[in-house]
PDB file of C-alpha atoms in Angstrom:
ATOM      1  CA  UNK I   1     -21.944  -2.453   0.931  1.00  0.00           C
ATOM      2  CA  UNK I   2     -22.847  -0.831   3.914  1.00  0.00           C
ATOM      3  CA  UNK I   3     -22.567   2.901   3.988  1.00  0.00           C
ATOM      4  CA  UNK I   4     -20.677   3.900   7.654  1.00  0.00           C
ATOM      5  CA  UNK I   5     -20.010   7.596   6.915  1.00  0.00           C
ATOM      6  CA  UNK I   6     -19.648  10.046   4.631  1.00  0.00           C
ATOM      7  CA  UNK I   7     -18.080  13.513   5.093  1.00  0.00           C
ATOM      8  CA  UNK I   8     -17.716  16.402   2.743  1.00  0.00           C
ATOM      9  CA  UNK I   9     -14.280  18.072   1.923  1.00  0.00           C
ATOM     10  CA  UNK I  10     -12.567  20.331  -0.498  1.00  0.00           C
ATOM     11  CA  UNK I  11     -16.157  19.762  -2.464  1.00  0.00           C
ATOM     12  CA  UNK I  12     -16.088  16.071  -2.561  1.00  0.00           C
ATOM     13  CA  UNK I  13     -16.775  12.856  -0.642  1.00  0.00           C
ATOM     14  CA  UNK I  14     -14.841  11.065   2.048  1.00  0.00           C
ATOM     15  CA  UNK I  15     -17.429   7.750   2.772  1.00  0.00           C
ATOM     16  CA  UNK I  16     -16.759   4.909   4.708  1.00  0.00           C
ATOM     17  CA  UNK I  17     -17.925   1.448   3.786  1.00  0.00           C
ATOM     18  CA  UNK I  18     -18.338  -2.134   5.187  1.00  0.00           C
ATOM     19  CA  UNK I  19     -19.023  -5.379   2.742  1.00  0.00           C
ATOM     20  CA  UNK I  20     -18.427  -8.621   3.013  1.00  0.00           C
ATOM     21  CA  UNK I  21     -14.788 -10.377   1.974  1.00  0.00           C
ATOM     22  CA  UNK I  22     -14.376 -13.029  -0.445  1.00  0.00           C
ATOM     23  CA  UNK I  23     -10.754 -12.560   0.291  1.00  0.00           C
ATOM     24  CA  UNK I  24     -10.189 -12.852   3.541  1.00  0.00           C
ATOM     25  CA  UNK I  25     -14.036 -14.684   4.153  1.00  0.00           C
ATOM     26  CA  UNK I  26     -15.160 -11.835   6.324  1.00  0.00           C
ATOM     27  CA  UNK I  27     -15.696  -8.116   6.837  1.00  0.00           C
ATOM     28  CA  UNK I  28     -14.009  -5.718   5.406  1.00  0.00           C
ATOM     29  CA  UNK I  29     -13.895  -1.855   5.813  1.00  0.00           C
ATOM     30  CA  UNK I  30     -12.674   0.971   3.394  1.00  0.00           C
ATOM     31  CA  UNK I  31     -12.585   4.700   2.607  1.00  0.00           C
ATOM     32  CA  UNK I  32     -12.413   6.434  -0.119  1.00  0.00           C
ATOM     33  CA  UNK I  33     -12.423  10.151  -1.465  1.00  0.00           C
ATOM     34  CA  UNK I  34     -14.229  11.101  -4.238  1.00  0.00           C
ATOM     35  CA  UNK I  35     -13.632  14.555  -5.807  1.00  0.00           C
ATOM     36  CA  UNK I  36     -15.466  17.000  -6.789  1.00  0.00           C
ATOM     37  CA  UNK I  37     -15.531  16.131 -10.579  1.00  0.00           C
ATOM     38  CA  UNK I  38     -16.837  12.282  -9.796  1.00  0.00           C
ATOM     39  CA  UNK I  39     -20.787  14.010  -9.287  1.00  0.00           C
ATOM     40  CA  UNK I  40     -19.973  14.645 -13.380  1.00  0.00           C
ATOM     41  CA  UNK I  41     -17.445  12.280 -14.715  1.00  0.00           C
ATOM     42  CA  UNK I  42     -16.005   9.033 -13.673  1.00  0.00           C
ATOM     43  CA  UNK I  43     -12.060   9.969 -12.635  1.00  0.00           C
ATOM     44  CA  UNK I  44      -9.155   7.732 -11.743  1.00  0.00           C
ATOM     45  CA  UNK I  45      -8.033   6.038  -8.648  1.00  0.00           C
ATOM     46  CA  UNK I  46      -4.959   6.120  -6.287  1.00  0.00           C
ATOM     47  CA  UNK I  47      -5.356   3.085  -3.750  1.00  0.00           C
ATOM     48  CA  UNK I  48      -3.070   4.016  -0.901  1.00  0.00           C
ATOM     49  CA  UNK I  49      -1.907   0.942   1.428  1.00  0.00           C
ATOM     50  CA  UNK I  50      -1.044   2.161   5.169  1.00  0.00           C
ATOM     51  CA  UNK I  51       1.366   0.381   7.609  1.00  0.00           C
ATOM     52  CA  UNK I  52       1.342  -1.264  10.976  1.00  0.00           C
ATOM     53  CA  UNK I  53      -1.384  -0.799  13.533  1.00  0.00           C
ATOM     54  CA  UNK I  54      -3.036   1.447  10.598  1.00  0.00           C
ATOM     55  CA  UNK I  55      -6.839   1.257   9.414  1.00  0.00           C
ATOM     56  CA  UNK I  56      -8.474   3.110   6.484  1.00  0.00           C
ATOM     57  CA  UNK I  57      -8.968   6.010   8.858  1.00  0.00           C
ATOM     58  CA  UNK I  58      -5.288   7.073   9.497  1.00  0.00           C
ATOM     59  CA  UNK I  59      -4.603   8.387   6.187  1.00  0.00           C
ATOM     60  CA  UNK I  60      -7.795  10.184   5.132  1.00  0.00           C
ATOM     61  CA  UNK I  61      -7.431  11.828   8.381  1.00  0.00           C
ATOM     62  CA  UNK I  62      -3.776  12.643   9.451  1.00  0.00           C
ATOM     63  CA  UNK I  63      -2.379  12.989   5.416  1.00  0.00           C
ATOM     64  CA  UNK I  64      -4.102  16.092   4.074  1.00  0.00           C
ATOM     65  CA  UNK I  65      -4.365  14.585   0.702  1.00  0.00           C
ATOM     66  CA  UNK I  66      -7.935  16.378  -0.016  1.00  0.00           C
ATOM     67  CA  UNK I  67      -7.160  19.806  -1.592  1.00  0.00           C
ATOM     68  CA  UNK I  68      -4.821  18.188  -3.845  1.00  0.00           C
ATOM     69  CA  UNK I  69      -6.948  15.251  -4.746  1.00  0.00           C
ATOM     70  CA  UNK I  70     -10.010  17.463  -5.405  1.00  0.00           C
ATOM     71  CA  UNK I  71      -7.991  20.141  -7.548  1.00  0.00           C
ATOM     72  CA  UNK I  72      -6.600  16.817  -9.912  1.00  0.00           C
ATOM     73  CA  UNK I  73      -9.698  15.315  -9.997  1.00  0.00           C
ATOM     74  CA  UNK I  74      -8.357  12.100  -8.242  1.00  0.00           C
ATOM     75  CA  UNK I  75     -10.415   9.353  -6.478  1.00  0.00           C
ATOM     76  CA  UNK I  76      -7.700   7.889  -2.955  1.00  0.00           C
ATOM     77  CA  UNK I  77      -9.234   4.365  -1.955  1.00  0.00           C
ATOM     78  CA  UNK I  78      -7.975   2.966   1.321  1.00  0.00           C
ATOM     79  CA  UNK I  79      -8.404  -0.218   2.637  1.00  0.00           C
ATOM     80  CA  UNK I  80      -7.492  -1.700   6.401  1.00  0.00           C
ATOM     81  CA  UNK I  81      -4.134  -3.154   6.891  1.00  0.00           C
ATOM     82  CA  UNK I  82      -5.772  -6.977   7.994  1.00  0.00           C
ATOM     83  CA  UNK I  83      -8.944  -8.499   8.680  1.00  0.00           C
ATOM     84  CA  UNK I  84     -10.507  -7.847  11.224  1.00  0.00           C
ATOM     85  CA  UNK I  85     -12.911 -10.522  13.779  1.00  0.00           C
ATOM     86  CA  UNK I  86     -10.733 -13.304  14.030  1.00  0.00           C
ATOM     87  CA  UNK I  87      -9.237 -14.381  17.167  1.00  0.00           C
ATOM     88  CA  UNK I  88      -6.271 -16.381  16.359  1.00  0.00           C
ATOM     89  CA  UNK I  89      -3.096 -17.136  18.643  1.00  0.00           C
ATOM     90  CA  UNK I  90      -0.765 -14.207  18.799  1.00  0.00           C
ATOM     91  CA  UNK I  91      -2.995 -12.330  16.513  1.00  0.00           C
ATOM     92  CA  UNK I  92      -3.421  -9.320  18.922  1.00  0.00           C
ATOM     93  CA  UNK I  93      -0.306 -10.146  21.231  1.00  0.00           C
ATOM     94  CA  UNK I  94       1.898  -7.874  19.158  1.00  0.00           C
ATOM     95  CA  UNK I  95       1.879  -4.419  16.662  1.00  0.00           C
ATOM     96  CA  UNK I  96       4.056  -5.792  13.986  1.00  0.00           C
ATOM     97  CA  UNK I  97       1.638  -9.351  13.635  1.00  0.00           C
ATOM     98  CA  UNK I  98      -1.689 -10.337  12.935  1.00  0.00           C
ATOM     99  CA  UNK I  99      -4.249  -7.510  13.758  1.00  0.00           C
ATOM    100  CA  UNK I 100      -3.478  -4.409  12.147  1.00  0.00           C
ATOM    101  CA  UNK I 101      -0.245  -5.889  10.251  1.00  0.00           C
ATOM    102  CA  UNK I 102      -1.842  -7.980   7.409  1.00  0.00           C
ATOM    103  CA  UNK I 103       1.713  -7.517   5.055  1.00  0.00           C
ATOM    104  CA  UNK I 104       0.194  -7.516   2.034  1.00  0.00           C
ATOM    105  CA  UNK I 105       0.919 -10.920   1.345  1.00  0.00           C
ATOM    106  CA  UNK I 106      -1.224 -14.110   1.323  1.00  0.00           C
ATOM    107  CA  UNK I 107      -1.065 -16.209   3.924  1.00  0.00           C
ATOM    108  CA  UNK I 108      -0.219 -19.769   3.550  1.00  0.00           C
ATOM    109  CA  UNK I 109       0.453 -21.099   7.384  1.00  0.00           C
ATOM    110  CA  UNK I 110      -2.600 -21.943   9.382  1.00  0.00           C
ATOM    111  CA  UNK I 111      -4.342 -21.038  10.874  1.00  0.00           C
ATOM    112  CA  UNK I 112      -3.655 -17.194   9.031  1.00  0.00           C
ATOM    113  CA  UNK I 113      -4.093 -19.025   5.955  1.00  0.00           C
ATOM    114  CA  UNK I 114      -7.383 -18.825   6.015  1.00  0.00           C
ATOM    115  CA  UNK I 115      -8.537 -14.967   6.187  1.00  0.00           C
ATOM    116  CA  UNK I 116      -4.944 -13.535   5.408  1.00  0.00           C
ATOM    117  CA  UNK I 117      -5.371 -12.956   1.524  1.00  0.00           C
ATOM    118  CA  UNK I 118      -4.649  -8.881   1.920  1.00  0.00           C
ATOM    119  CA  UNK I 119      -2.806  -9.316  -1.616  1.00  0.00           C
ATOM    120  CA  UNK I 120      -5.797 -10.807  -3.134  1.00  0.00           C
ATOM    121  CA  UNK I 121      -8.069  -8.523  -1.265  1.00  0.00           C
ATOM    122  CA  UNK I 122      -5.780  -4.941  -2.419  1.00  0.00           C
ATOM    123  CA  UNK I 123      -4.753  -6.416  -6.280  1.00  0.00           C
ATOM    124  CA  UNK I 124      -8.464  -7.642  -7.617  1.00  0.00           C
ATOM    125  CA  UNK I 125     -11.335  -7.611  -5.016  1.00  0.00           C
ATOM    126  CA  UNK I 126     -11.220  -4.390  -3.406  1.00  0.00           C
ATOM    127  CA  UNK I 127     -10.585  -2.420  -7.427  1.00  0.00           C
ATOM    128  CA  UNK I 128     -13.157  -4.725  -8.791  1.00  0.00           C
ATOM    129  CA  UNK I 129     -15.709  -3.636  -5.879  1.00  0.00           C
ATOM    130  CA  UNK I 130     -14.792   0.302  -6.433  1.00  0.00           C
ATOM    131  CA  UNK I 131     -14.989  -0.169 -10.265  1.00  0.00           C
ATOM    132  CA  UNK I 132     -18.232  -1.520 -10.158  1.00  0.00           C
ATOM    133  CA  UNK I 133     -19.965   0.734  -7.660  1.00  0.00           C
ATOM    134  CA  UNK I 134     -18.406   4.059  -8.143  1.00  0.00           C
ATOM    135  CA  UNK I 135     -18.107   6.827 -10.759  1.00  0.00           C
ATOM    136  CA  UNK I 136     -14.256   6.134 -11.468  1.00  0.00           C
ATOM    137  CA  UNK I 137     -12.058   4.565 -14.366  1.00  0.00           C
ATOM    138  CA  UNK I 138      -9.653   1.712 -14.643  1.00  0.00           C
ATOM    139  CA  UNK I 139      -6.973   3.562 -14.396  1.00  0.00           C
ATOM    140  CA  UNK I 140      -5.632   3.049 -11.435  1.00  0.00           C
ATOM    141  CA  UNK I 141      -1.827   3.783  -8.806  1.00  0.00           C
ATOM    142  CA  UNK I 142      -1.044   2.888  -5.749  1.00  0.00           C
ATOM    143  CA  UNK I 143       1.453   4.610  -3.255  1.00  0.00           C
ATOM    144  CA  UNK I 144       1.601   3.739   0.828  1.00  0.00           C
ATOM    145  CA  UNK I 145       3.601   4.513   4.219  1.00  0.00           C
ATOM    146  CA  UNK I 146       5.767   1.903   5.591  1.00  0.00           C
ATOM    147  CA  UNK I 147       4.711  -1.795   5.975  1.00  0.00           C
ATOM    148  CA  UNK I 148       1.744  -0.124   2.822  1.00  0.00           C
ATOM    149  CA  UNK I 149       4.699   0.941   1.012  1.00  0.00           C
ATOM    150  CA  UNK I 150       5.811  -2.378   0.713  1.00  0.00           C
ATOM    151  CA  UNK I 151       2.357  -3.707  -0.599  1.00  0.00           C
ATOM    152  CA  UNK I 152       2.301  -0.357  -2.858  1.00  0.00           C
ATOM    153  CA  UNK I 153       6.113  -1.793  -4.557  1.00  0.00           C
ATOM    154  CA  UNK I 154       5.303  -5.378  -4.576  1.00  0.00           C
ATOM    155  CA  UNK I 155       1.835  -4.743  -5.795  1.00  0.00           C
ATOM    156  CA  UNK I 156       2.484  -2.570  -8.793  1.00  0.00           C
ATOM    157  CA  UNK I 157       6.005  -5.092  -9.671  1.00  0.00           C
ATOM    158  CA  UNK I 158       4.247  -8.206  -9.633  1.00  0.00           C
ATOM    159  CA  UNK I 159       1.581  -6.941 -11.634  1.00  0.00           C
ATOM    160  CA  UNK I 160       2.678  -5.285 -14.988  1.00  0.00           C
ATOM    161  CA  UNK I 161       0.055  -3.323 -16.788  1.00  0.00           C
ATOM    162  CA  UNK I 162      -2.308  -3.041 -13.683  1.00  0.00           C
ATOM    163  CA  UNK I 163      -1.124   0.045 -12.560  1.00  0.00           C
ATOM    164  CA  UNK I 164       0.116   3.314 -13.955  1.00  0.00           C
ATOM    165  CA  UNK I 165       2.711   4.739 -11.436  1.00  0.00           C
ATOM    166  CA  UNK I 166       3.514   3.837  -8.262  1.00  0.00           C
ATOM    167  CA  UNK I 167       4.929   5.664  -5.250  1.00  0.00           C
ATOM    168  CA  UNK I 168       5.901   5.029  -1.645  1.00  0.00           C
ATOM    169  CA  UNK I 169       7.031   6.691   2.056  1.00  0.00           C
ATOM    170  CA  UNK I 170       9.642   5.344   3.942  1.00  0.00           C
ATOM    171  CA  UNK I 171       8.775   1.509   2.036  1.00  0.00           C
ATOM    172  CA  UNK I 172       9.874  -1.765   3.999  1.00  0.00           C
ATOM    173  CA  UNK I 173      11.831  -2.436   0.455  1.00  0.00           C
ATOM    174  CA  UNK I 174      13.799  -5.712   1.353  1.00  0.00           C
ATOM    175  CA  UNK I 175      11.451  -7.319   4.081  1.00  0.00           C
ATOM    176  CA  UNK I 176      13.706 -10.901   3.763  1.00  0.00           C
ATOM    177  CA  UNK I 177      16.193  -9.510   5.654  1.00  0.00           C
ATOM    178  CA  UNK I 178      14.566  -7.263   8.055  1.00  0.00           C
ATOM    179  CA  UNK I 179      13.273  -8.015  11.751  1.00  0.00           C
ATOM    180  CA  UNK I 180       9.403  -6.768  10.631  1.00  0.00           C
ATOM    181  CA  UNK I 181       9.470  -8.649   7.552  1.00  0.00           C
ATOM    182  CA  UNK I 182      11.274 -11.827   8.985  1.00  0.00           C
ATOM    183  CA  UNK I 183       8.842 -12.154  11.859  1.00  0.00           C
ATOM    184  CA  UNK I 184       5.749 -11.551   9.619  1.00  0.00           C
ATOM    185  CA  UNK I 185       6.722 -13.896   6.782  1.00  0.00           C
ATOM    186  CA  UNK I 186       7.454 -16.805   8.898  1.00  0.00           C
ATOM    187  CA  UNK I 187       4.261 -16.545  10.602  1.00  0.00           C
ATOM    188  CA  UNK I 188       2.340 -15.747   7.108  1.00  0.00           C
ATOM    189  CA  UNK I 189       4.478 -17.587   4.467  1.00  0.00           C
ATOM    190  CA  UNK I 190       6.441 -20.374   6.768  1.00  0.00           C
ATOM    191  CA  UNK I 191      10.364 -21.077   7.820  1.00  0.00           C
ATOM    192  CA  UNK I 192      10.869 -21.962   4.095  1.00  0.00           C
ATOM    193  CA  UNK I 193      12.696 -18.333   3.222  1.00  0.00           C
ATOM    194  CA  UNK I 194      12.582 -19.493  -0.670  1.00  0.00           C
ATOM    195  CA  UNK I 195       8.962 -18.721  -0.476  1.00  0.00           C
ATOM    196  CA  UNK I 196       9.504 -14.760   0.697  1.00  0.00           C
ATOM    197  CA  UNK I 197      10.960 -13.894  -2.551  1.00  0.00           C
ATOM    198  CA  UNK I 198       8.001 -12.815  -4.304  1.00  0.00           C
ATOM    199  CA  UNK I 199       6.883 -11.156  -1.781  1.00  0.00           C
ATOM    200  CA  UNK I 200      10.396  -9.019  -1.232  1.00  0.00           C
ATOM    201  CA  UNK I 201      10.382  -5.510  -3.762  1.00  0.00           C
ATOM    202  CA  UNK I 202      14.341  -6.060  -4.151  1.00  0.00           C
ATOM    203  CA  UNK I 203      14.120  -9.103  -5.274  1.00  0.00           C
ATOM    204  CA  UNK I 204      11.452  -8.589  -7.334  1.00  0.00           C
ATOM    205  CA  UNK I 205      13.380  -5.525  -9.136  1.00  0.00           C
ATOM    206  CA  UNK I 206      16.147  -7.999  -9.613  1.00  0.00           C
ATOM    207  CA  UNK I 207      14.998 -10.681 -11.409  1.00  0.00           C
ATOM    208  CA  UNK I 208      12.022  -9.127 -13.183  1.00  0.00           C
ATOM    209  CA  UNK I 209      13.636  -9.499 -16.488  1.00  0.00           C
ATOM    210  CA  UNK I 210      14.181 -13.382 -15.485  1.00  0.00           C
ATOM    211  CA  UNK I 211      10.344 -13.982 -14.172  1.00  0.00           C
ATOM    212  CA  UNK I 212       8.726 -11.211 -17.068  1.00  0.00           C
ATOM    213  CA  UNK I 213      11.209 -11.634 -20.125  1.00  0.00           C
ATOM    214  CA  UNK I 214      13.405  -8.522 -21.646  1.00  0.00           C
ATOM    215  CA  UNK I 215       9.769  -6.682 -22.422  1.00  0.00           C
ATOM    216  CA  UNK I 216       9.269  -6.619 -18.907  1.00  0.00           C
ATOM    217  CA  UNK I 217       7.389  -3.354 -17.727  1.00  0.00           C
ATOM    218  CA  UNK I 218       9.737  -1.160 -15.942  1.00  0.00           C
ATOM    219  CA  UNK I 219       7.485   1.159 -13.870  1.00  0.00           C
ATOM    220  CA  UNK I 220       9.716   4.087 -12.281  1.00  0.00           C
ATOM    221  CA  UNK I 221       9.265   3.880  -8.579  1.00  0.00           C
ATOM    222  CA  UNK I 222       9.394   7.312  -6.973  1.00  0.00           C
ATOM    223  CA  UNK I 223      10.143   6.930  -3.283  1.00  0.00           C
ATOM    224  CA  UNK I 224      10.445   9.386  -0.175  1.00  0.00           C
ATOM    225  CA  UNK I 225      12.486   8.533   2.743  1.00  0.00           C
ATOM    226  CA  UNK I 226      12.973  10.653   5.839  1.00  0.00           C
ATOM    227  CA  UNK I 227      16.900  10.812   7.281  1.00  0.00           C
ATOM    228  CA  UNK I 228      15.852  11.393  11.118  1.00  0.00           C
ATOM    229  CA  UNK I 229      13.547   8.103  10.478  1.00  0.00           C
ATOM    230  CA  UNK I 230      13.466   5.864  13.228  1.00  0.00           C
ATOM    231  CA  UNK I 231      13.661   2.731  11.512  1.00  0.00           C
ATOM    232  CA  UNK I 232      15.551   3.336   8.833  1.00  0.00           C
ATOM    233  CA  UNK I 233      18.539   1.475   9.633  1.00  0.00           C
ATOM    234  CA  UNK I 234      17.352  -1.492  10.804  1.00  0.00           C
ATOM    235  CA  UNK I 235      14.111  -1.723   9.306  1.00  0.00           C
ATOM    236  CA  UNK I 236      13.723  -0.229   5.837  1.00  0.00           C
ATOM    237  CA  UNK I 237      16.942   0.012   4.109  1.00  0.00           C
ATOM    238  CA  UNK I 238      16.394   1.739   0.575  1.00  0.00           C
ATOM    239  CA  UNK I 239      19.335   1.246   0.007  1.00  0.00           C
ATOM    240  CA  UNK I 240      18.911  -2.238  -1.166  1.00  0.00           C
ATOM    241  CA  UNK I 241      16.154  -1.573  -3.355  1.00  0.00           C
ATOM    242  CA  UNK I 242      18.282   1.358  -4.930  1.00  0.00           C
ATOM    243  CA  UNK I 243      21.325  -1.202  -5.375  1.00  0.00           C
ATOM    244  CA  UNK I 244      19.118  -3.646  -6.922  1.00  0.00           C
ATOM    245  CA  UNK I 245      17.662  -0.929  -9.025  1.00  0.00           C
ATOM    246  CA  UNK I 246      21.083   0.388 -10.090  1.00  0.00           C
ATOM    247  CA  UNK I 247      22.022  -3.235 -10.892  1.00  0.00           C
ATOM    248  CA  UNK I 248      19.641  -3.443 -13.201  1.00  0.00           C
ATOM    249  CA  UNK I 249      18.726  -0.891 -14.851  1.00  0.00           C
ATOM    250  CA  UNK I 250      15.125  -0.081 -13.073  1.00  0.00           C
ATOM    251  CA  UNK I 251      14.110   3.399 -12.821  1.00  0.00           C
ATOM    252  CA  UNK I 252      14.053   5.039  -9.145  1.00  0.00           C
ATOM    253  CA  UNK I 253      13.843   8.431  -7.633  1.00  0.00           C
ATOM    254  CA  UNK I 254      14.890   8.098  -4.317  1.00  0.00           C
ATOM    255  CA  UNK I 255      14.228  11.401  -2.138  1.00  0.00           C
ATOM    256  CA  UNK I 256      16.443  11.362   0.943  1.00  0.00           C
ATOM    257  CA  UNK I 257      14.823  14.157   2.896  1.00  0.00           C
ATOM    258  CA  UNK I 258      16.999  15.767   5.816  1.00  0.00           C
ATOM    259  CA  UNK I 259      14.852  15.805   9.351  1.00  0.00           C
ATOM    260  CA  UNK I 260      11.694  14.125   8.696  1.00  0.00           C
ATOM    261  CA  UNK I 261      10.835  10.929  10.346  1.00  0.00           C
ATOM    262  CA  UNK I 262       8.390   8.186   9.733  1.00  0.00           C
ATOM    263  CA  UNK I 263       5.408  10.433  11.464  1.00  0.00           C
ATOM    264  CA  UNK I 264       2.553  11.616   9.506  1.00  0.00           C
ATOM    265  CA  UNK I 265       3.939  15.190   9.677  1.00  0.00           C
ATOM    266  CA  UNK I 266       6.893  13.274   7.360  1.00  0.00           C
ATOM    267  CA  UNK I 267       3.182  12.243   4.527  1.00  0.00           C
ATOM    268  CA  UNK I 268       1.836  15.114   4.550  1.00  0.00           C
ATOM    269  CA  UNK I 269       4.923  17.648   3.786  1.00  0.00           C
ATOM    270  CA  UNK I 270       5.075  15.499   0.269  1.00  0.00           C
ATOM    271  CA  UNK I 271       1.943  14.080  -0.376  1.00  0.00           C
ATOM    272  CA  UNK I 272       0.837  16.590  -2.957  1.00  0.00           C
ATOM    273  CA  UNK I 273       3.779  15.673  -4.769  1.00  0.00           C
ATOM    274  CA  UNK I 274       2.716  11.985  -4.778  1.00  0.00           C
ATOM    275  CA  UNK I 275      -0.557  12.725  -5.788  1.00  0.00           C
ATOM    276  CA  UNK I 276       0.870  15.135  -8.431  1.00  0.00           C
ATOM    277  CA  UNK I 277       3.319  12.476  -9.780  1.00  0.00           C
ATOM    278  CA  UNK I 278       0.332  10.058 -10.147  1.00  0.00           C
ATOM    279  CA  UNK I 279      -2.458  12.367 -11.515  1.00  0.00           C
ATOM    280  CA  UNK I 280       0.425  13.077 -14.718  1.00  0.00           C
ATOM    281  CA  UNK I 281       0.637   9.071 -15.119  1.00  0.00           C
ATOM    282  CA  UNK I 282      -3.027   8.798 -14.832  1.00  0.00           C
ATOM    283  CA  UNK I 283      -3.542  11.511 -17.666  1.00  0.00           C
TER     284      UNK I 283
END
């Protein structure tokens, strides 16, 4: 790994890195806070996925997660939202495609197919690299904004046992029938809608007992939405996930918070609540 920066805050670490991708075959760039108590004792991490035309920097800069983080004891890892280098058609032409708007998902249309693994890349590279090269556990959340949101649901659903809470802001919950998620699966996954499923929170909370069996691990998902959002209507919808949810039996808090948008301003109001709710799952 190459070392870009590294910044001190609230006694720890904020350090950038660079390394080379097995996932998506190329470079990647992440940042991640270490607290005070890593220079003594290896602590836990929350891996927080961003959304469209984000990179690792707009969190660690715009949330101010830091005090919190530092006074838990709590390691934040974030990675870019795509790879970065390639020049493919429409990759750049748009803010909700290619560059900057990886989904979360792996690709399996060419040519995206062949860097576009930002599941892989979140799920086991990016926590194996961290575990093995920094003073922190294997306990591990994940939580994210948006189009990261998404990734933070589908991430923590499809993977039972990985992680030990999860949380999002203003989540793209039911990206099948949205116009982000619509246009970014059929360029990532194909016209074959079949194939979204998996990658759609909803219907993932839906059928987990089908897919997983009656043990199934039912992970509470605690979500914050703003009501002067935006996107909300068309866009995010939570109140599919929260039907599906209801359906079900799946454990959801579901925050509906009167004038906040999909800014920022919106993260950084809750955050230490987040960070709270995960540092009392992470023990």
């Amino acid at each position: 790994m190459e070392l870009l920066s590294s910044t001190k805050s609230h006694g720890g670490w904020l350090k950038r890195y660079r390394h080379e991708s097995l996932s998506v075959k190329g470079e990647m760039t992440f940042a991640i806070y270490l607290p005070p108590q890593a220079e003594t004792q290896s602590v836990p991490v929350l891996y927080w996925l961003s959304g469209l035309t984000c990179t690792d920097e707009n969190f660690m800069q715009k949330a101010g997660a830091f005090r919190k983080a530092a006074e838990l004891g709590l390691a934040i890892v974030c990675p870019d939202t795509s790879p970065r280098g390639t020049d493919y058609p429409n990759e750049r032409e748009s803010y909700d495609f290619g560059s900057g708007a990886g989904f979360y998902v792996n690709a399996t249309v060419a040519p995206y197919a062949n860097t576009y693994h930002m599941y892989d890349y979140v799920v086991q590279e990016l926590p194996h690299l961290v575990e093995a090269n920094f003073p922190v556990t294997d306990k591990r959340s994940v939580s994210g904004h948006s189009m990261g949101g998404h990734g933070a649901l589908i991430c923590a659903l499809k993977n039972p046992g990985k992680y030990q809470s999860v949380s999002a802001f203003a989540p793209i919950v039911n990206p099948t029938n949205c116009p982000w998620g619509e246009k970014a699966f059929t360029g990532y996954l194909g016209e074959d809608k079949a194939t979204w499923n998996e990658w759609d929170a909803t219907y993932l909370v839906e059928n987990l007992v089908e897919s997983l069996g009656e043990s199934a691990e039912r992970l509470p998902l605690f979500i914050d939405q703003g009501e002067a959002d935006n996107f909300l209507v068309e866009q995010l919808k939570p109140e599919a996930l929260e039907a599906a949810c209801e359906k079900v039996g799946h454990p959801i808090t579901l925050r509906r918070q009167p004038g906040y948008d999909h800014s920022y301003f919106f993260i950084s109001s809750f955050i230490d609540e987040h960070l709270e709710h995960h540092s009392k799952a992470l023990g």
